[in-house]
mmCIF file of C-alpha atoms (C1' of nucleotides) in Angstrom:
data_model
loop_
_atom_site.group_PDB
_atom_site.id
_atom_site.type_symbol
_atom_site.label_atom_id
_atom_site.label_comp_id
_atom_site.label_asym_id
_atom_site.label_seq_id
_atom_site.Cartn_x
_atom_site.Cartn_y
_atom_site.Cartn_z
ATOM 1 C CA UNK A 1 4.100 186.252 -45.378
ATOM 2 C CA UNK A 2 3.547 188.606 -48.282
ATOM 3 C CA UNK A 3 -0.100 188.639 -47.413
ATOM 4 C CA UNK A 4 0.292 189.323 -44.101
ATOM 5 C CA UNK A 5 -0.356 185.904 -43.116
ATOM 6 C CA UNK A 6 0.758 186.229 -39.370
ATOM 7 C CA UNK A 7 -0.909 189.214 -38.793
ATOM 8 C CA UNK A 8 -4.197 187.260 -39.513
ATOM 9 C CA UNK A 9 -5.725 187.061 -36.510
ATOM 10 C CA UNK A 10 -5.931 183.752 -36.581
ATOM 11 C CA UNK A 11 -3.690 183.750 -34.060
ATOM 12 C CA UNK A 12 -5.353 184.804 -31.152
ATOM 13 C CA UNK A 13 -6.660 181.125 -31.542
ATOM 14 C CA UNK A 14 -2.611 179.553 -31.073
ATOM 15 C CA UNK A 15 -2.009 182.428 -28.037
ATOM 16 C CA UNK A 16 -5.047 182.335 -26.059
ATOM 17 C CA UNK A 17 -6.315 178.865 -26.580
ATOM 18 C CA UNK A 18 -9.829 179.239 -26.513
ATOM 19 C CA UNK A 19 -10.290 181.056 -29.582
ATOM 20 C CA UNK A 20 -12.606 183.886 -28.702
ATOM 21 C CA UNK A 21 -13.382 184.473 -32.365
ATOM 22 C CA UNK A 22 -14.932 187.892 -30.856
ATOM 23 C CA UNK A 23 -12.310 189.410 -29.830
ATOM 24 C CA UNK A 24 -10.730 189.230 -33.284
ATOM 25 C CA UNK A 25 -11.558 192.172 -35.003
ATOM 26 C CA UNK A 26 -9.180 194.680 -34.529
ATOM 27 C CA UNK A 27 -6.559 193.742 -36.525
ATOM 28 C CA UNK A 28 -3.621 195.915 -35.410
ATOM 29 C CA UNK A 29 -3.659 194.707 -31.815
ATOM 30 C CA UNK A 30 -3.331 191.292 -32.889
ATOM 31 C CA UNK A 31 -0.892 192.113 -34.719
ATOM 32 C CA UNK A 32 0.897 193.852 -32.061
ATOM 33 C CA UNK A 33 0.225 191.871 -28.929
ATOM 34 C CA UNK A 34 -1.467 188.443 -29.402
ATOM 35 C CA UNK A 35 0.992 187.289 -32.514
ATOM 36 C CA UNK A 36 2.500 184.335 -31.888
ATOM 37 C CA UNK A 37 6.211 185.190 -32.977
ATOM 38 C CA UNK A 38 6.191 186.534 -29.629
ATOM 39 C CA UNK A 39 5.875 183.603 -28.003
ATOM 40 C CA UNK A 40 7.509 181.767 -30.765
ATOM 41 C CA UNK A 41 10.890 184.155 -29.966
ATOM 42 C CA UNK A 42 10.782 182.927 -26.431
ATOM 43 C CA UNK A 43 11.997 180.321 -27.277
ATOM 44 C CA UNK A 44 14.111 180.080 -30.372
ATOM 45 C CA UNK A 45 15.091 183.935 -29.670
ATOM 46 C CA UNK A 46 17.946 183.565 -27.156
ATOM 47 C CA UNK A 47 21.765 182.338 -28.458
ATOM 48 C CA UNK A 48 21.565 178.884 -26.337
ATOM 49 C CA UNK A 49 18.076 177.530 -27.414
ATOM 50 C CA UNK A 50 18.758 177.084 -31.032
ATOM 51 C CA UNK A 51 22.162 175.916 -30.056
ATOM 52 C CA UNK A 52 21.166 173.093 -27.679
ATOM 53 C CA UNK A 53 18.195 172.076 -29.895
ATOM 54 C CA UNK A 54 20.590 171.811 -32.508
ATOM 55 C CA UNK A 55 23.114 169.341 -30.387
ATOM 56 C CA UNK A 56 20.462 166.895 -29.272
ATOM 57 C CA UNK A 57 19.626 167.177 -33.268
ATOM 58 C CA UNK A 58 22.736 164.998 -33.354
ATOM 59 C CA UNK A 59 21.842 162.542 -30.358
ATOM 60 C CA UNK A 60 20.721 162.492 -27.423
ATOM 61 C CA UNK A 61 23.356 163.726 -24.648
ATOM 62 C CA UNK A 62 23.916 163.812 -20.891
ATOM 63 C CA UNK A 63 24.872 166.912 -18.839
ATOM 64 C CA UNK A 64 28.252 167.400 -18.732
ATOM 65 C CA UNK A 65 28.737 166.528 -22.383
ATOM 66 C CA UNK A 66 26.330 169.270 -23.597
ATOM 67 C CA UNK A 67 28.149 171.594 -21.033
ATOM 68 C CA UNK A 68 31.378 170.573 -22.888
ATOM 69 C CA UNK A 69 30.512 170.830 -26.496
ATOM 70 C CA UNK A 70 27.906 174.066 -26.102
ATOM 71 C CA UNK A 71 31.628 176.063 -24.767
ATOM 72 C CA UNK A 72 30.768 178.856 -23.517
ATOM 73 C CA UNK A 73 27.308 177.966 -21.576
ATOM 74 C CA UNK A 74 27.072 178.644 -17.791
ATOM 75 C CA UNK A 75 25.741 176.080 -15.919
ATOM 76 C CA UNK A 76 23.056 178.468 -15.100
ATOM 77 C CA UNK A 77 21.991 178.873 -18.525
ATOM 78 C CA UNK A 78 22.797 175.175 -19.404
ATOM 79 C CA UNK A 79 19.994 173.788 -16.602
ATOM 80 C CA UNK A 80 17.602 176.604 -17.622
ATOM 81 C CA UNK A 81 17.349 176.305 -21.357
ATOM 82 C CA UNK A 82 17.460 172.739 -20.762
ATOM 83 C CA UNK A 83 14.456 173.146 -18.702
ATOM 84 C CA UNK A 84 12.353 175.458 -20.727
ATOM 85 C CA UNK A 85 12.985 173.051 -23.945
ATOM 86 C CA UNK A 86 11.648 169.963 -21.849
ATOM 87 C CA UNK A 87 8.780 171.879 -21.130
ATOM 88 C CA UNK A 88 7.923 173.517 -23.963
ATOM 89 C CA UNK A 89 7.855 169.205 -24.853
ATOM 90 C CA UNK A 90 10.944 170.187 -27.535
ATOM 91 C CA UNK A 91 12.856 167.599 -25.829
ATOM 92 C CA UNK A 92 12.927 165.015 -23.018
ATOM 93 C CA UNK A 93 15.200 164.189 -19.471
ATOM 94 C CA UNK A 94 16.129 161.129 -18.291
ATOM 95 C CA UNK A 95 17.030 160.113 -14.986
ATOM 96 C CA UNK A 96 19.049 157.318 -14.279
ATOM 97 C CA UNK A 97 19.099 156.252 -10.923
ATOM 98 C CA UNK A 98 22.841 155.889 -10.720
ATOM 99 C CA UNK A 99 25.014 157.236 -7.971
ATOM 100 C CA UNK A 100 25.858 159.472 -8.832
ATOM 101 C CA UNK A 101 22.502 160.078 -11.132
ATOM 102 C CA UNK A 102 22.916 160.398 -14.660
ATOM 103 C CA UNK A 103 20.538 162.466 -16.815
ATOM 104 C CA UNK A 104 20.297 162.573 -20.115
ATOM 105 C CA UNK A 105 18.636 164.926 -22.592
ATOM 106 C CA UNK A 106 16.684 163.764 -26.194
ATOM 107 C CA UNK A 107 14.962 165.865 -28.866
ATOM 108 C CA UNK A 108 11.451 164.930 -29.397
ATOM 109 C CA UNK A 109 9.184 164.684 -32.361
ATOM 110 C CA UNK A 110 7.934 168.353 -32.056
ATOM 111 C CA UNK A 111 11.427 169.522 -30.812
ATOM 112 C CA UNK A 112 12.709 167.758 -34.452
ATOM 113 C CA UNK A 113 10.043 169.618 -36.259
ATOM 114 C CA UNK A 114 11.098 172.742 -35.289
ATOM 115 C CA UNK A 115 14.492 172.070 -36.039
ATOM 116 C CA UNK A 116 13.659 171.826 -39.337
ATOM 117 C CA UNK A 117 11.413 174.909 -39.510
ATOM 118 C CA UNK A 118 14.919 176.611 -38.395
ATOM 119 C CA UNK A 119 16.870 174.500 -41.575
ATOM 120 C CA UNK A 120 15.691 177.273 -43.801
ATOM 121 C CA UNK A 121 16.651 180.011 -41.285
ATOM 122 C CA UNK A 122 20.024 178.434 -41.038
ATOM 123 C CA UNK A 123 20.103 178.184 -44.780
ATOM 124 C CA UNK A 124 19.643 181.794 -45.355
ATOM 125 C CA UNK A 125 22.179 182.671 -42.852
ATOM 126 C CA UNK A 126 25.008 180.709 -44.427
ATOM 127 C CA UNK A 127 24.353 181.976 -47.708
ATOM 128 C CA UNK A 128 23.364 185.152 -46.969
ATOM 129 C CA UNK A 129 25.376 186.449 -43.818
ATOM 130 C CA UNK A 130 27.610 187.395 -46.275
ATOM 131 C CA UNK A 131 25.870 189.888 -48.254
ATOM 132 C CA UNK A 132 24.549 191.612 -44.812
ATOM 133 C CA UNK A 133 28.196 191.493 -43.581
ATOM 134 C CA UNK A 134 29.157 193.477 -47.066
ATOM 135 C CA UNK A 135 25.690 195.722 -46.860
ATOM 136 C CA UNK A 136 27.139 196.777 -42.881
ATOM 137 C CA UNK A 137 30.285 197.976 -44.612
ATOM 138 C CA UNK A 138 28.665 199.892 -46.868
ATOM 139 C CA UNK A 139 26.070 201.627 -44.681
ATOM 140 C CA UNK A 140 29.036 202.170 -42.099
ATOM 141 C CA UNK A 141 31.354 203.788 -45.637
ATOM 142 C CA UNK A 142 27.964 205.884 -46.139
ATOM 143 C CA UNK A 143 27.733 207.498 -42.513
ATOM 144 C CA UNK A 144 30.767 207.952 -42.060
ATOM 145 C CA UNK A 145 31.481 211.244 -44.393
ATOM 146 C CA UNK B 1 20.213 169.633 -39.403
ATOM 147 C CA UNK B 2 20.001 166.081 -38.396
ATOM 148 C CA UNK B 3 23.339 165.615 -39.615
ATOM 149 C CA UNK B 4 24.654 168.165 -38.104
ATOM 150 C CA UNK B 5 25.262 171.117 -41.031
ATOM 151 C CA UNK B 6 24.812 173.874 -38.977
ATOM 152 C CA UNK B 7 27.880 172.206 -36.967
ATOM 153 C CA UNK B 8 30.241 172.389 -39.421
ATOM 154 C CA UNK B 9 33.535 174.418 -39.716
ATOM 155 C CA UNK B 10 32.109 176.178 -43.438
ATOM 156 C CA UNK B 11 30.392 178.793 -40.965
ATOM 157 C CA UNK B 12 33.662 180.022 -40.082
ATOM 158 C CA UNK B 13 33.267 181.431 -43.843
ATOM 159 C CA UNK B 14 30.694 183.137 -43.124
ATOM 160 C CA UNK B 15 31.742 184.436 -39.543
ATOM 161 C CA UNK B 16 35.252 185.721 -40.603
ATOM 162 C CA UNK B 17 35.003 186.307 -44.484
ATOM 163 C CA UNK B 18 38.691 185.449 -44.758
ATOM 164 C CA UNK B 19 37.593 181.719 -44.541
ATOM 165 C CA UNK B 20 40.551 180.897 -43.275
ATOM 166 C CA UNK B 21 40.399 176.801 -43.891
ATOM 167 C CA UNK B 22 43.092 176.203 -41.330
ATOM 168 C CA UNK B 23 41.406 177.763 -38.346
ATOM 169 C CA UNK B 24 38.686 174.907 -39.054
ATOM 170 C CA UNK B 25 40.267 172.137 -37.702
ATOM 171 C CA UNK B 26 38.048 172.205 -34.118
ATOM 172 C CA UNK B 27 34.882 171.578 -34.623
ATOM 173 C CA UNK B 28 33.800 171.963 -31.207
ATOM 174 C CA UNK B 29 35.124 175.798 -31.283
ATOM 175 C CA UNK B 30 33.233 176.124 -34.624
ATOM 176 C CA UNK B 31 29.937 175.318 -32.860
ATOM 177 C CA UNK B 32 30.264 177.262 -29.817
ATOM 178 C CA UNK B 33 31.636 180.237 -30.869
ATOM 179 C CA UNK B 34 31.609 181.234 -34.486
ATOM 180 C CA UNK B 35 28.132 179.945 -35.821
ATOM 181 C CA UNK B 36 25.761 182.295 -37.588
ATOM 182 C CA UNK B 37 23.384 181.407 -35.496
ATOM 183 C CA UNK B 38 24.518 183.897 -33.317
ATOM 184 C CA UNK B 39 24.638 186.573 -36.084
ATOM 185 C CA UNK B 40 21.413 185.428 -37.336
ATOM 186 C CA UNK B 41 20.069 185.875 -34.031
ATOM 187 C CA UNK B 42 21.082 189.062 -33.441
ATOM 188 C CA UNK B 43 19.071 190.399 -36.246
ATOM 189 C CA UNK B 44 15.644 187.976 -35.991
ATOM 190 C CA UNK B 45 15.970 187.210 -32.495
ATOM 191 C CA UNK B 46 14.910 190.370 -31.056
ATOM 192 C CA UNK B 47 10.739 191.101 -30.908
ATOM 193 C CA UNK B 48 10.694 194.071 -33.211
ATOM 194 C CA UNK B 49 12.821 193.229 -35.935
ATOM 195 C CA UNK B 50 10.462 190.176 -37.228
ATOM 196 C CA UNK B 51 7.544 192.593 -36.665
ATOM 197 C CA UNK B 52 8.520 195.445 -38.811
ATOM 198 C CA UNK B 53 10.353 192.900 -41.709
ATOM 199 C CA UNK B 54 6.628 191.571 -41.669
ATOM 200 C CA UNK B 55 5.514 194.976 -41.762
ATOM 201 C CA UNK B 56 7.275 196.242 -44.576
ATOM 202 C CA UNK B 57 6.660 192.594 -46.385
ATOM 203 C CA UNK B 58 3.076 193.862 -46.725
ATOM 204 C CA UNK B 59 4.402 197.183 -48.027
ATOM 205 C CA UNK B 60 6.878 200.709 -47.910
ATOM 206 C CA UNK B 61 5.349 202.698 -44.948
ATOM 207 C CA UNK B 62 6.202 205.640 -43.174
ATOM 208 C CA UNK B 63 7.874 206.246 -39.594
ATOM 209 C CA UNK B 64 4.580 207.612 -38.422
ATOM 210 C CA UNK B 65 2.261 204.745 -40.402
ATOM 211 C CA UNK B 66 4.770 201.983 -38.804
ATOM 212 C CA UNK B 67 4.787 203.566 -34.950
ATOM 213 C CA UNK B 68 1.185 203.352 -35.434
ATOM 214 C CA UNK B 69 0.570 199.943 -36.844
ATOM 215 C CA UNK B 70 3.422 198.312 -34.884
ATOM 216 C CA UNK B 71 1.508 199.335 -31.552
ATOM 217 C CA UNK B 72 3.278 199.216 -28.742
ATOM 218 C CA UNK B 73 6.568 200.113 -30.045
ATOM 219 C CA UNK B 74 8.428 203.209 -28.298
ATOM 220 C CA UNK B 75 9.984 205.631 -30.959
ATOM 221 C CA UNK B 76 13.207 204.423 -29.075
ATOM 222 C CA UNK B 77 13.015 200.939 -30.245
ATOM 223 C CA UNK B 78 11.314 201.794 -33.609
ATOM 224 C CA UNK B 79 14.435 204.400 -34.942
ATOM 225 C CA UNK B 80 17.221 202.072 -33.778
ATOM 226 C CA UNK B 81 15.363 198.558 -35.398
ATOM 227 C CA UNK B 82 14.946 200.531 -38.139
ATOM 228 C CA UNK B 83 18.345 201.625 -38.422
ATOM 229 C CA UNK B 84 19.489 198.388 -37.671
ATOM 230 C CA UNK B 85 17.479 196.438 -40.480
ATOM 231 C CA UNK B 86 18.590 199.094 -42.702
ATOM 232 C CA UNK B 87 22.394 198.519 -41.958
ATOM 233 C CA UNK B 88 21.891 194.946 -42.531
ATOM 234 C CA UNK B 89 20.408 195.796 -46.401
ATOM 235 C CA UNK B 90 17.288 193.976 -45.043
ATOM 236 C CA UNK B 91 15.150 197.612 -45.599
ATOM 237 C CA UNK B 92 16.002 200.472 -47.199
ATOM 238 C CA UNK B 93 14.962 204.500 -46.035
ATOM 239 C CA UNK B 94 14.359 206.881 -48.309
ATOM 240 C CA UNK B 95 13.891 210.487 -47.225
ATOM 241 C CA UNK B 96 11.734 212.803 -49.588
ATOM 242 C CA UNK B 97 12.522 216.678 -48.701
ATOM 243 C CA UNK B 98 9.161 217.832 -48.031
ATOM 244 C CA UNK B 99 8.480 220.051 -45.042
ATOM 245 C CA UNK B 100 7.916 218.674 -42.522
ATOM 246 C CA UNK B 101 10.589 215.677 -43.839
ATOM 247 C CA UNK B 102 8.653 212.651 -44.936
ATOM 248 C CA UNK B 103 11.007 209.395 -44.336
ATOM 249 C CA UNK B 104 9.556 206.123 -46.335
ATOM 250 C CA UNK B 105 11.274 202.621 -45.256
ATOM 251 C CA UNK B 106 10.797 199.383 -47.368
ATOM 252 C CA UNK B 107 12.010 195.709 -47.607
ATOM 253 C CA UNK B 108 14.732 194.600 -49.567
ATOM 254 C CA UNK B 109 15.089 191.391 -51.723
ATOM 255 C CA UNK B 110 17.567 190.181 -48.736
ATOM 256 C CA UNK B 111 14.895 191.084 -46.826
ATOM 257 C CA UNK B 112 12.081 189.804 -48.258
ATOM 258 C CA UNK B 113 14.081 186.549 -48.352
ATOM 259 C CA UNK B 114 15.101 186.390 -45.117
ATOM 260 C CA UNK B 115 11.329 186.773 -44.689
ATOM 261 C CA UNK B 116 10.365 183.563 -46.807
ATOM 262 C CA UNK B 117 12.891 181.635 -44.473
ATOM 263 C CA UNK B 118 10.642 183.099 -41.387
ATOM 264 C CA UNK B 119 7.940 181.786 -42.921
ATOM 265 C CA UNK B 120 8.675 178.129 -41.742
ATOM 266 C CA UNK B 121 9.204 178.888 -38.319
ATOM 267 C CA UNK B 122 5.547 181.006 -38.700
ATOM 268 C CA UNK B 123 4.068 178.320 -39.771
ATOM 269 C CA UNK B 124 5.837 176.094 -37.587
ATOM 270 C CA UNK B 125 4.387 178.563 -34.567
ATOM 271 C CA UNK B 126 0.682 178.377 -35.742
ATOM 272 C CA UNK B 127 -0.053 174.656 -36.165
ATOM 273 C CA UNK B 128 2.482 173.580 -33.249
ATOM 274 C CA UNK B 129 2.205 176.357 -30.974
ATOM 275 C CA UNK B 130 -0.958 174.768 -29.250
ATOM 276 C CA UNK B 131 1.511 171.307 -28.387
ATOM 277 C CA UNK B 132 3.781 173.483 -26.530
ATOM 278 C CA UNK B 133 1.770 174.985 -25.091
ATOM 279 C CA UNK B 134 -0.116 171.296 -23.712
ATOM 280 C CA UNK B 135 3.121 170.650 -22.980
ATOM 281 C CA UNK B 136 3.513 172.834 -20.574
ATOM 282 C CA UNK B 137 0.235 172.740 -18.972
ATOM 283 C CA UNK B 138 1.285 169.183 -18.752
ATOM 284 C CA UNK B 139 4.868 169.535 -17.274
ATOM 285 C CA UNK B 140 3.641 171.719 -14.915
ATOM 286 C CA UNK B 141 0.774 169.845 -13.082
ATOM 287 C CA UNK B 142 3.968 167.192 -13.372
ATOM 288 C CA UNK B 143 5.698 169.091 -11.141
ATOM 289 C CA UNK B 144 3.095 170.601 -9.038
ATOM 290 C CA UNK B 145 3.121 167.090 -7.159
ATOM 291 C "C1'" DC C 1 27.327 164.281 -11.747
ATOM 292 C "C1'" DA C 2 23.693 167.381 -12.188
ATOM 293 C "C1'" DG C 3 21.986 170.742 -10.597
ATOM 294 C "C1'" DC C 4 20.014 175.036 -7.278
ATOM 295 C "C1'" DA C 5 20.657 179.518 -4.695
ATOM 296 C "C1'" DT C 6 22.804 183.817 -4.416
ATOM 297 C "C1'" DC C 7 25.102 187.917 -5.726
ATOM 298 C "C1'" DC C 8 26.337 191.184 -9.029
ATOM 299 C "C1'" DA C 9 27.374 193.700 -13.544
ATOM 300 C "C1'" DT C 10 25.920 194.749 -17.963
ATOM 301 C "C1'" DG C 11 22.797 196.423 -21.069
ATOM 302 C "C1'" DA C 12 18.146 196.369 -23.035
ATOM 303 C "C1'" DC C 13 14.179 198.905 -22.942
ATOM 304 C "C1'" DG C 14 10.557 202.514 -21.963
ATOM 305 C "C1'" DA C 15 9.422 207.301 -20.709
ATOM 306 C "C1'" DT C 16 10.333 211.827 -21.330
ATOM 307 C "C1'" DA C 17 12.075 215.949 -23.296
ATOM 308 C "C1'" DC C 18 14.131 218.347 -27.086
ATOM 309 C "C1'" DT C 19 15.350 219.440 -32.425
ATOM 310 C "C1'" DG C 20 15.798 220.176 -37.793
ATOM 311 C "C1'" DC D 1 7.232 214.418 -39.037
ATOM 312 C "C1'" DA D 2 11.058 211.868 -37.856
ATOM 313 C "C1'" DG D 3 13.994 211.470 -35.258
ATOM 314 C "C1'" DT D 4 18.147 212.239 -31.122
ATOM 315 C "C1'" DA D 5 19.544 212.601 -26.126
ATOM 316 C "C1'" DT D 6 19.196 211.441 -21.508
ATOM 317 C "C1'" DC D 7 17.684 209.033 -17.560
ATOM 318 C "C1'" DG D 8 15.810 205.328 -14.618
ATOM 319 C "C1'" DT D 9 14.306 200.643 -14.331
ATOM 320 C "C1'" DC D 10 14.348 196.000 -14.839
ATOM 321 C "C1'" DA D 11 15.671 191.589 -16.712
ATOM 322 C "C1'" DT D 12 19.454 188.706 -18.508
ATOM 323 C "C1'" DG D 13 23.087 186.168 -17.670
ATOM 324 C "C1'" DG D 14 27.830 185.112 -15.669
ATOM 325 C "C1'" DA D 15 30.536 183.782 -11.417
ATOM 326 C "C1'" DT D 16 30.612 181.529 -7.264
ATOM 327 C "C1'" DG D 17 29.491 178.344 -3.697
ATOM 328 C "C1'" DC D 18 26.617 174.569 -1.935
ATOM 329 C "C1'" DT D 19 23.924 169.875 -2.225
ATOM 330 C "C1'" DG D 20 21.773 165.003 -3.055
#
DNA sequence: CAGCATCCATGACGATACTG
DNA sequence: CAGTATCGTCATGGATGCTG
């Protein structure tokens, strides 16, 4: 990251699929508009993502019991992360043909590798959430003269 | 992760600061509502923050130098990211008195660690980016039937 | 049970104009 | 140069009601 890694453009390869190694040469608007953190945000950006990733993590679970331990979902939000995780292939649905149907969700192999690209995220936060909380005070003490 | 760590009723700690042990009795509650994630979110999970943290990993820059190489961003968003970041001791601004005013922002240690955690979920992105994305491809001529 | 469709409020964001 | 202030737009997401 130091080096700039993910401004390399590189990426243009993981956004556009076909790699135009052409098109690479400007380095600020790959930087800008093909990087994938973009697309990588889609999905691990919004508060019920991580959260549901993070349940299945645990087991796999139907419905109504994610609905019940993820307090505070809509089942709006609920059906639509759920959908955008199965296909983004993070995890899996399955329908069992019983009346009435029962459905229930699973993390997959790539869904569990991402969870643990987020361990080190989740890391920092719990040690460091602390220090930001005490740096907020302090800016807030500062501007407030 | 597997095991559930960012479940448990420690990140009350970090949510409160008063770590009040006997408010951690529900674990459910602890998930939904008082997990870091949802701090930690806050601060990576919008699409400039990661941008200029990577930005300012490479190196202090100027208001100006950042607008510029962060293309794309409106002065809006640029100022109140900044100011954000800044708040949360992830950057720091330093203003040298020249006319007109010169304004230099760089990371912080917090910052910069925050930004090795990223790294994972970068990397993450770039080699696994390209399976979500067959995924989808995948899901969708699923559902095209 | 496991959703989908609809309506609606909030707020995020960009564009524009102005200032020390 | 480095912002702040204001406005309009658009998307996000919650609440509600309906269905196989």
């Amino acid at each position: 990251m130091q080096d700039g890694t993910f401004l390399s453009p590189a990426y243009l390869d993981v956004t556009t699929l076909d790699g135009a190694p052409g098109a690479t040469g400007r380095r600020g608007d790959v930087f800008a508009r093909n990087c994938p953190t973009r697309q990588l945000l889609d999905r691990v950006g919004d508060k019920w993502s991580i959260l549901l990733l993070g349940m299945l993590g645990e087991g796999e679970m139907r419905f109504s019991a994610l609905k019940r331990r993820v307090d505070g979902i809509s089942q709006k939000m609920l059906a639509q992360t759920l959908r955008t995780l199965e296909r983004d292939g993070l995890i899996t649905r399955h329908v069992e043909p019983t009346v009435p149907v029962s459905v229930t969700y699973a993390i997959t192999p790539l869904g569990r590798e991402l969870l643990g690209a987020l361990q080190w995220l989740i890391d920092w936060a719990e040690t460091r959430m602390g220090a930001v909380a005490q740096a907020q005070v302090a800016y807030d003490l500062r501007m407030a003269d």
